[in-house]
Amino acid sequence: MFKRAAKTLYDAVINPPADEELKESWKKSGVSLPVLWLVGKTGAGKSSVIQKLTGYDEVEVGNGFRPCTQTAAVFDYPQQQAILRFLDTKGLGEVGYDPAEDLKLLGKQSHALIVLARVSDNEQSQITQALRAIRKSARHIKPESVLIVHSCLHQVPNDSDRQRAIQSNQQSFEQAWGKPLDYCEIDFTDPADGLAPHDRGIDELRAALADKLPSVQLWLHQQRHDDAESKNFERLQPQVLWYAGTAGLSDAIPLAGLVTVPATQGKMLHSLAQQYDLQWDRRSITEFIGVLGTGFAISYLGSLGGRQLAKLVPALGQTVGSATAATVSFVSTYAIGRAACVYLYKRSVGESIDKADIQAKYKAALKEGGEARKAVLKNGPLKDKRAKNDSKKDAATESNSVVENPNE
């Protein structure tokens, strides 16, 4: 029986489903992308924030936006296998633009709010009015899900004047919301302007956003790496996260995960191999399992089977079993993807395979993925009961929601 189960899983990894099948499964799950809503006056730097976070240039960001209302647009990142959605509305204070409807509708669809304010602009009444409106219409957005971003620091060169301006605006925003709000300071400039550093505050912004959106903190916590392999993984990490999320969703259903999880992981390994211009075949999977260690396959099969049995226990299995299975599948898929990237990189450049190094990367990714998943389950905005009730009330208008299923 063990051999038959192992063969089924092995075949699922070697011959996984096409991406389209995985996308369809994700659609049916009803899971939404985390939505990051950017609010601010024209010139506050909303597009610059998206450019810095995604690494896309101005043209790519401009072409990537698609309208969701007459005055708002969304930008999915990455565009093929999205893990995050940016929501952008017209600049507050623009002539002829009444933000009332946008603030009422879009607040219900967002999970975190970024408010951008230029340090040199001491007229922020439009933003304070917007904050009051959002607080009333989108009660699921808690103070801890709001980030004030004070931008364009170079426009007030004197340190004392700049800090006074920041504190004045911050106080106004907190009074409007009625609670203390987190904030950070950024100054994104064109390198040609000669203002160094041209990306001041980017690390602080990423760290702050990771707290607001735990489900994408693995991506937001990308660090600067000196070695080529780690830089490659920065580029591939969103893809690995997408597959990890898919595996976690499929394993929440009793018995389904027995095949869908390894199939999803197999598709991920195939896709990663293609990125390195390599074939993922029986030789590859055998060698890769060997690199991870002799106990990996036995542990993997035992863990997968045990999770399915746990989900079949009446009442308990449908809560604890499913939640645990989804978490373990997310974490293990992320760790397998991280280890595979090291393995594939070494093969692609003809370097010797260092088992100890790959195993260390695998274990580190297990820990990293576990911490991120715990944060999602503990703090994730989608868990908010009021948000769930709002979503039921808005079911009639769901087709117009900016929170669509990914990859539609």
Short mmCIF file of C-alpha atoms in Angstrom, two decimals:
data_model
loop_
_atom_site.label_atom_id
_atom_site.label_comp_id
_atom_site.label_asym_id
_atom_site.label_seq_id
_atom_site.Cartn_x
_atom_site.Cartn_y
_atom_site.Cartn_z
CA MET A 1 0.00 0.00 0.00
CA PHE A 2 2.85 2.36 0.88
CA LYS A 3 4.52 1.65 -2.46
CA ARG A 4 1.27 2.30 -4.35
CA ALA A 5 0.73 5.60 -2.54
CA ALA A 6 4.32 6.60 -3.17
CA LYS A 7 3.95 5.83 -6.89
CA THR A 8 0.77 7.94 -7.09
CA LEU A 9 2.51 10.89 -5.51
CA TYR A 10 5.62 10.35 -7.63
CA ASP A 11 3.55 10.41 -10.83
CA ALA A 12 1.78 13.57 -9.65
CA VAL A 13 5.12 15.30 -9.24
CA ILE A 14 6.50 14.07 -12.57
CA ASN A 15 3.30 14.79 -14.53
CA PRO A 16 1.66 17.74 -12.76
CA PRO A 17 -1.39 19.66 -14.01
CA ALA A 18 -1.07 22.67 -16.25
CA ASP A 19 -0.99 26.13 -14.71
CA GLU A 20 -4.50 26.75 -16.01
CA GLU A 21 -5.85 23.88 -13.89
CA LEU A 22 -4.20 25.32 -10.80
CA LYS A 23 -5.60 28.76 -11.57
CA GLU A 24 -9.08 27.26 -11.91
CA SER A 25 -8.73 25.55 -8.52
CA TRP A 26 -7.73 28.86 -6.96
CA LYS A 27 -10.74 30.57 -8.54
CA LYS A 28 -13.11 27.98 -7.11
CA SER A 29 -11.61 28.38 -3.66
CA GLY A 30 -12.98 31.93 -3.51
CA VAL A 31 -9.78 33.29 -2.00
CA SER A 32 -8.96 36.91 -2.65
CA LEU A 33 -5.69 38.64 -3.23
CA PRO A 34 -4.55 40.93 -0.41
CA VAL A 35 -5.38 44.46 -1.54
CA LEU A 36 -3.17 47.43 -0.74
CA TRP A 37 -5.07 50.69 -1.21
CA LEU A 38 -3.05 53.84 -1.91
CA VAL A 39 -4.69 57.16 -1.05
CA GLY A 40 -3.18 60.61 -1.46
CA LYS A 41 -3.21 63.87 -3.34
CA THR A 42 -1.75 64.15 -6.83
CA GLY A 43 2.04 64.28 -6.68
CA ALA A 44 2.35 62.51 -3.32
CA GLY A 45 4.17 59.60 -4.95
CA LYS A 46 1.70 56.72 -5.25
CA SER A 47 3.10 55.46 -8.56
CA SER A 48 6.66 55.79 -7.25
CA VAL A 49 5.81 53.55 -4.30
CA ILE A 50 4.50 50.85 -6.62
CA GLN A 51 7.57 51.16 -8.85
CA LYS A 52 9.97 50.79 -5.93
CA LEU A 53 8.13 47.85 -4.38
CA THR A 54 7.73 45.89 -7.61
CA GLY A 55 10.89 46.88 -9.44
CA TYR A 56 8.83 47.78 -12.51
CA ASP A 57 9.57 50.93 -14.46
CA GLU A 58 7.12 53.77 -15.06
CA VAL A 59 5.87 52.37 -18.37
CA GLU A 60 5.29 48.88 -16.94
CA VAL A 61 3.34 50.27 -14.01
CA GLY A 62 1.31 52.53 -16.28
CA ASN A 63 0.44 49.70 -18.67
CA GLY A 64 -0.23 47.24 -15.84
CA PHE A 65 -3.12 49.17 -14.33
CA ARG A 66 -6.63 48.20 -15.39
CA PRO A 67 -9.78 50.10 -14.44
CA CYS A 68 -12.17 48.72 -11.81
CA THR A 69 -14.35 51.83 -11.54
CA GLN A 70 -14.48 55.06 -13.54
CA THR A 71 -12.02 56.67 -11.15
CA ALA A 72 -10.00 53.76 -9.75
CA ALA A 73 -7.67 51.09 -11.11
CA VAL A 74 -5.88 47.97 -9.87
CA PHE A 75 -2.40 46.64 -10.50
CA ASP A 76 -1.63 42.97 -9.83
CA TYR A 77 1.89 41.92 -8.90
CA PRO A 78 3.31 39.83 -10.46
CA GLN A 79 0.90 40.07 -13.36
CA GLN A 80 0.98 36.36 -14.27
CA GLN A 81 0.78 34.75 -10.81
CA ALA A 82 -0.26 37.59 -8.54
CA ILE A 83 0.32 37.60 -4.77
CA LEU A 84 -0.66 41.23 -4.18
CA ARG A 85 -3.04 43.79 -5.63
CA PHE A 86 -2.44 47.53 -5.56
CA LEU A 87 -5.53 49.72 -5.67
CA ASP A 88 -5.12 53.32 -6.81
CA THR A 89 -7.74 56.05 -6.93
CA LYS A 90 -7.52 59.49 -8.50
CA GLY A 91 -5.60 62.09 -6.54
CA LEU A 92 -7.62 63.70 -3.77
CA GLY A 93 -8.34 67.31 -4.55
CA GLU A 94 -8.31 66.88 -8.34
CA VAL A 95 -10.71 69.21 -10.13
CA GLY A 96 -14.04 67.53 -10.81
CA TYR A 97 -13.30 64.43 -8.71
CA ASP A 98 -15.68 63.57 -5.86
CA PRO A 99 -14.09 60.68 -3.93
CA ALA A 100 -17.17 59.90 -1.82
CA GLU A 101 -18.33 56.85 -3.80
CA ASP A 102 -14.81 55.44 -4.16
CA LEU A 103 -14.14 55.81 -0.45
CA LYS A 104 -17.38 54.03 0.40
CA LEU A 105 -17.05 51.18 -2.10
CA LEU A 106 -13.33 50.50 -2.23
CA GLY A 107 -12.75 50.58 1.50
CA LYS A 108 -14.79 47.42 1.87
CA GLN A 109 -12.55 45.61 -0.60
CA SER A 110 -9.18 46.58 0.89
CA HIS A 111 -7.05 44.91 3.52
CA ALA A 112 -4.49 47.63 4.19
CA LEU A 113 -4.37 51.36 3.57
CA ILE A 114 -1.37 53.47 2.60
CA VAL A 115 -1.89 57.22 2.92
CA LEU A 116 0.75 59.31 1.17
CA ALA A 117 1.34 62.93 2.12
CA ARG A 118 4.02 65.29 0.81
CA VAL A 119 5.99 66.84 3.65
CA SER A 120 5.93 70.25 1.95
CA ASP A 121 2.12 70.27 1.70
CA ASN A 122 0.53 71.65 4.86
CA GLU A 123 -2.98 71.62 3.35
CA GLN A 124 -4.14 68.04 4.01
CA SER A 125 -7.86 68.58 4.65
CA GLN A 126 -8.80 66.29 1.74
CA ILE A 127 -6.87 63.44 3.35
CA THR A 128 -8.31 63.99 6.81
CA GLN A 129 -11.81 63.99 5.31
CA ALA A 130 -11.00 60.79 3.43
CA LEU A 131 -9.72 59.10 6.58
CA ARG A 132 -12.92 59.93 8.45
CA ALA A 133 -15.02 58.54 5.60
CA ILE A 134 -12.97 55.32 5.31
CA ARG A 135 -13.07 54.76 9.06
CA LYS A 136 -16.88 54.88 8.96
CA SER A 137 -17.49 52.86 5.78
CA ALA A 138 -14.71 50.26 6.15
CA ARG A 139 -14.78 49.29 9.80
CA HIS A 140 -12.79 46.10 9.13
CA ILE A 141 -9.72 48.27 8.41
CA LYS A 142 -8.22 48.59 11.86
CA PRO A 143 -5.68 51.26 12.88
CA GLU A 144 -2.91 48.66 12.68
CA SER A 145 -3.76 48.17 8.98
CA VAL A 146 -3.18 51.85 8.16
CA LEU A 147 0.22 53.28 7.28
CA ILE A 148 0.93 56.98 6.84
CA VAL A 149 3.80 57.59 4.42
CA HIS A 150 5.36 61.04 4.56
CA SER A 151 6.97 61.57 1.15
CA CYS A 152 9.17 63.97 -0.81
CA LEU A 153 11.45 64.74 2.14
CA HIS A 154 13.92 66.69 0.00
CA GLN A 155 11.30 69.38 -0.60
CA VAL A 156 11.88 70.53 3.01
CA PRO A 157 15.69 70.44 3.33
CA ASN A 158 15.91 71.77 6.90
CA ASP A 159 15.70 68.86 9.36
CA SER A 160 13.86 70.76 12.09
CA ASP A 161 11.32 72.23 9.68
CA ARG A 162 10.79 68.83 8.09
CA GLN A 163 10.15 67.08 11.41
CA ARG A 164 7.71 69.78 12.49
CA ALA A 165 5.81 69.36 9.22
CA ILE A 166 5.72 65.58 9.61
CA GLN A 167 4.48 65.74 13.19
CA SER A 168 1.85 68.34 12.31
CA ASN A 169 0.43 66.25 9.45
CA GLN A 170 0.67 63.05 11.48
CA GLN A 171 -1.28 64.60 14.33
CA SER A 172 -4.02 65.72 11.92
CA PHE A 173 -4.32 62.23 10.43
CA GLU A 174 -4.48 60.53 13.82
CA GLN A 175 -7.15 62.95 15.00
CA ALA A 176 -9.18 62.18 11.88
CA TRP A 177 -8.93 58.42 12.45
CA GLY A 178 -9.33 58.69 16.20
CA LYS A 179 -6.39 56.39 16.97
CA PRO A 180 -2.56 56.47 16.76
CA LEU A 181 -1.33 55.41 13.31
CA ASP A 182 2.01 53.97 12.22
CA TYR A 183 4.06 56.04 9.81
CA CYS A 184 7.31 56.03 7.89
CA GLU A 185 9.26 58.56 5.83
CA ILE A 186 10.37 58.12 2.21
CA ASP A 187 12.11 60.14 -0.46
CA PHE A 188 12.13 58.51 -3.90
CA THR A 189 13.94 60.66 -6.44
CA ASP A 190 15.37 60.32 -9.94
CA PRO A 191 19.08 59.37 -9.78
CA ALA A 192 19.67 62.03 -12.43
CA ASP A 193 18.69 64.69 -9.90
CA GLY A 194 21.80 63.89 -7.87
CA LEU A 195 19.94 63.53 -4.57
CA ALA A 196 21.41 60.61 -2.66
CA PRO A 197 20.11 58.19 -1.64
CA HIS A 198 17.44 58.13 -4.35
CA ASP A 199 15.41 55.43 -2.56
CA ARG A 200 15.53 56.71 0.99
CA GLY A 201 13.16 54.84 3.31
CA ILE A 202 12.48 51.83 1.04
CA ASP A 203 13.57 49.27 3.67
CA GLU A 204 11.46 50.94 6.35
CA LEU A 205 8.47 50.95 3.98
CA ARG A 206 8.85 47.24 3.23
CA ALA A 207 9.15 46.39 6.92
CA ALA A 208 6.06 48.44 7.76
CA LEU A 209 4.00 46.85 4.98
CA ALA A 210 5.02 43.36 6.08
CA ASP A 211 3.30 44.07 9.39
CA LYS A 212 0.17 45.30 7.61
CA LEU A 213 -0.04 42.41 5.14
CA PRO A 214 1.48 39.29 6.75
CA SER A 215 0.49 37.13 3.78
CA VAL A 216 3.09 38.84 1.59
CA GLN A 217 5.74 39.51 4.21
CA LEU A 218 8.08 36.89 2.71
CA TRP A 219 8.17 38.94 -0.48
CA LEU A 220 8.31 42.31 1.25
CA HIS A 221 11.21 41.20 3.43
CA GLN A 222 13.50 40.59 0.46
CA GLN A 223 17.00 41.63 1.38
CA ARG A 224 19.90 42.79 -0.72
CA HIS A 225 22.01 39.76 -1.63
CA ASP A 226 25.55 39.62 -2.87
CA ASP A 227 25.45 36.18 -4.50
CA ALA A 228 23.85 35.45 -7.86
CA GLU A 229 21.73 32.54 -6.61
CA SER A 230 20.01 34.65 -3.97
CA LYS A 231 19.35 37.40 -6.51
CA ASN A 232 17.77 34.80 -8.79
CA PHE A 233 15.54 33.67 -5.94
CA GLU A 234 14.38 37.24 -5.34
CA ARG A 235 13.06 37.18 -8.90
CA LEU A 236 11.43 33.75 -8.53
CA GLN A 237 10.11 34.14 -4.98
CA PRO A 238 6.66 35.48 -5.97
CA GLN A 239 6.19 32.40 -8.18
CA VAL A 240 7.13 30.08 -5.30
CA LEU A 241 4.73 31.94 -2.99
CA TRP A 242 1.92 31.55 -5.51
CA TYR A 243 2.38 27.79 -5.65
CA ALA A 244 2.69 27.61 -1.85
CA GLY A 245 -0.61 29.43 -1.50
CA THR A 246 -2.26 27.11 -4.02
CA ALA A 247 -0.99 24.02 -2.19
CA GLY A 248 -2.22 25.36 1.13
CA LEU A 249 -5.69 26.04 -0.23
CA SER A 250 -6.05 22.61 -1.82
CA ASP A 251 -4.95 20.80 1.35
CA ALA A 252 -7.73 22.34 3.39
CA ILE A 253 -10.18 19.90 1.73
CA PRO A 254 -10.32 16.33 3.14
CA LEU A 255 -8.40 13.78 1.01
CA ALA A 256 -8.03 16.20 -1.92
CA GLY A 257 -4.60 17.26 -0.74
CA LEU A 258 -3.26 13.72 -1.04
CA VAL A 259 -2.86 14.29 -4.78
CA THR A 260 -3.31 18.02 -5.33
CA VAL A 261 -0.49 19.09 -3.00
CA PRO A 262 2.27 17.00 -4.63
CA ALA A 263 0.81 17.83 -8.04
CA THR A 264 1.04 21.54 -7.27
CA GLN A 265 4.56 21.11 -5.94
CA GLY A 266 5.47 19.14 -9.05
CA LYS A 267 4.18 21.90 -11.30
CA MET A 268 6.21 24.40 -9.30
CA LEU A 269 9.37 22.35 -9.77
CA HIS A 270 8.71 22.05 -13.51
CA SER A 271 8.17 25.81 -13.78
CA LEU A 272 11.29 26.63 -11.78
CA ALA A 273 13.36 24.26 -13.92
CA GLN A 274 12.16 26.06 -17.04
CA GLN A 275 13.40 29.34 -15.55
CA TYR A 276 16.88 27.81 -15.44
CA ASP A 277 16.47 26.24 -18.91
CA LEU A 278 16.57 22.73 -17.44
CA GLN A 279 14.35 19.67 -17.77
CA TRP A 280 12.57 18.38 -14.66
CA ASP A 281 12.44 14.61 -15.14
CA ARG A 282 12.71 11.41 -13.11
CA ARG A 283 16.44 11.81 -12.80
CA SER A 284 16.01 15.32 -11.45
CA ILE A 285 13.38 14.42 -8.84
CA THR A 286 15.37 11.39 -7.69
CA GLU A 287 18.54 13.42 -7.32
CA PHE A 288 16.73 16.29 -5.63
CA ILE A 289 15.11 13.99 -3.05
CA GLY A 290 18.52 12.45 -2.44
CA VAL A 291 20.00 15.90 -1.87
CA LEU A 292 17.35 16.69 0.73
CA GLY A 293 18.24 13.52 2.62
CA THR A 294 17.15 9.90 2.90
CA GLY A 295 14.53 10.68 5.52
CA PHE A 296 12.84 13.39 3.46
CA ALA A 297 10.63 11.11 1.31
CA ILE A 298 9.45 8.98 4.25
CA SER A 299 8.78 12.05 6.37
CA TYR A 300 7.00 13.76 3.47
CA LEU A 301 4.67 10.81 2.78
CA GLY A 302 3.96 10.23 6.45
CA SER A 303 3.15 13.88 7.06
CA LEU A 304 0.92 14.13 3.99
CA GLY A 305 -1.04 10.98 4.85
CA GLY A 306 -1.38 11.95 8.49
CA ARG A 307 -2.83 15.32 7.60
CA GLN A 308 -5.51 13.71 5.43
CA LEU A 309 -6.52 11.33 8.23
CA ALA A 310 -6.72 14.22 10.69
CA LYS A 311 -9.17 16.01 8.44
CA LEU A 312 -11.52 13.00 8.47
CA VAL A 313 -12.03 13.14 12.24
CA PRO A 314 -15.59 14.50 12.75
CA ALA A 315 -15.79 18.13 13.91
CA LEU A 316 -12.20 18.33 15.09
CA GLY A 317 -10.79 17.35 11.71
CA GLN A 318 -12.79 19.97 9.89
CA THR A 319 -11.24 22.73 11.98
CA VAL A 320 -7.90 21.80 13.48
CA GLY A 321 -7.04 19.20 10.82
CA SER A 322 -7.79 21.39 7.83
CA ALA A 323 -6.10 24.46 9.27
CA THR A 324 -2.99 22.48 10.16
CA ALA A 325 -2.89 20.80 6.75
CA ALA A 326 -3.15 24.11 4.91
CA THR A 327 -0.39 25.62 7.01
CA VAL A 328 1.97 22.67 6.65
CA SER A 329 1.40 22.47 2.90
CA PHE A 330 2.06 26.20 2.46
CA VAL A 331 5.27 26.02 4.49
CA SER A 332 6.59 22.78 2.98
CA THR A 333 5.89 23.95 -0.58
CA TYR A 334 7.71 27.21 0.05
CA ALA A 335 10.69 25.34 1.54
CA ILE A 336 10.81 22.83 -1.31
CA GLY A 337 10.73 25.70 -3.80
CA ARG A 338 13.57 27.49 -2.02
CA ALA A 339 15.73 24.36 -1.94
CA ALA A 340 14.91 23.61 -5.57
CA CYS A 341 16.08 27.05 -6.66
CA VAL A 342 19.49 26.41 -5.09
CA TYR A 343 19.68 22.94 -6.65
CA LEU A 344 18.65 24.17 -10.10
CA TYR A 345 21.01 27.13 -9.98
CA LYS A 346 23.96 24.87 -9.16
CA ARG A 347 23.06 22.58 -12.07
CA SER A 348 22.55 25.45 -14.49
CA VAL A 349 26.03 26.89 -13.90
CA GLY A 350 27.77 23.54 -13.62
CA GLU A 351 28.71 23.85 -9.95
CA SER A 352 28.89 20.85 -7.63
CA ILE A 353 25.78 20.13 -5.57
CA ASP A 354 26.40 20.92 -1.90
CA LYS A 355 23.88 18.80 0.04
CA ALA A 356 24.57 20.53 3.34
CA ASP A 357 23.99 23.97 1.84
CA ILE A 358 20.71 22.98 0.18
CA GLN A 359 19.46 21.23 3.31
CA ALA A 360 20.30 24.35 5.33
CA LYS A 361 18.35 26.53 2.87
CA TYR A 362 15.42 24.09 3.10
CA LYS A 363 15.34 24.20 6.91
CA ALA A 364 15.70 27.97 6.98
CA ALA A 365 12.81 28.31 4.52
CA LEU A 366 10.65 26.02 6.67
CA LYS A 367 11.20 28.34 9.60
CA GLU A 368 10.72 31.51 7.54
CA GLY A 369 7.55 30.20 5.91
CA GLY A 370 6.17 29.01 9.23
CA GLU A 371 6.62 32.40 10.85
CA ALA A 372 4.91 34.13 7.93
CA ARG A 373 2.01 31.69 7.97
CA LYS A 374 1.53 32.12 11.72
CA ALA A 375 1.32 35.86 11.17
CA VAL A 376 -1.34 35.35 8.51
CA LEU A 377 -3.46 33.13 10.76
CA LYS A 378 -3.05 35.46 13.75
CA ASN A 379 -3.32 38.89 12.14
CA GLY A 380 -4.66 38.32 8.64
CA PRO A 381 -7.31 40.90 7.71
CA LEU A 382 -9.40 38.23 6.00
CA LYS A 383 -10.12 36.68 9.42
CA ASP A 384 -12.01 39.72 10.65
CA LYS A 385 -15.61 38.72 11.36
CA ARG A 386 -16.96 42.10 10.42
CA ALA A 387 -15.20 41.90 7.07
CA LYS A 388 -16.83 38.53 6.45
CA ASN A 389 -20.24 39.97 7.22
CA ASP A 390 -19.56 42.88 4.89
CA SER A 391 -18.63 40.49 2.12
CA LYS A 392 -21.95 38.65 2.52
CA LYS A 393 -23.88 41.91 2.34
CA ASP A 394 -22.01 42.89 -0.79
CA ALA A 395 -22.53 39.57 -2.57
CA ALA A 396 -24.92 41.19 -5.00
CA THR A 397 -22.20 43.53 -6.23
CA GLU A 398 -19.38 40.97 -6.09
CA SER A 399 -18.94 40.97 -9.84
CA ASN A 400 -17.76 44.59 -9.62
CA SER A 401 -15.40 43.96 -6.69
CA VAL A 402 -11.75 44.89 -7.02
CA VAL A 403 -10.94 41.78 -4.97
CA GLU A 404 -11.18 39.27 -7.77
CA ASN A 405 -9.72 35.79 -7.82
CA PRO A 406 -6.12 35.86 -9.05
CA ASN A 407 -5.17 34.97 -12.60
CA GLU A 408 -8.63 35.37 -14.07
#
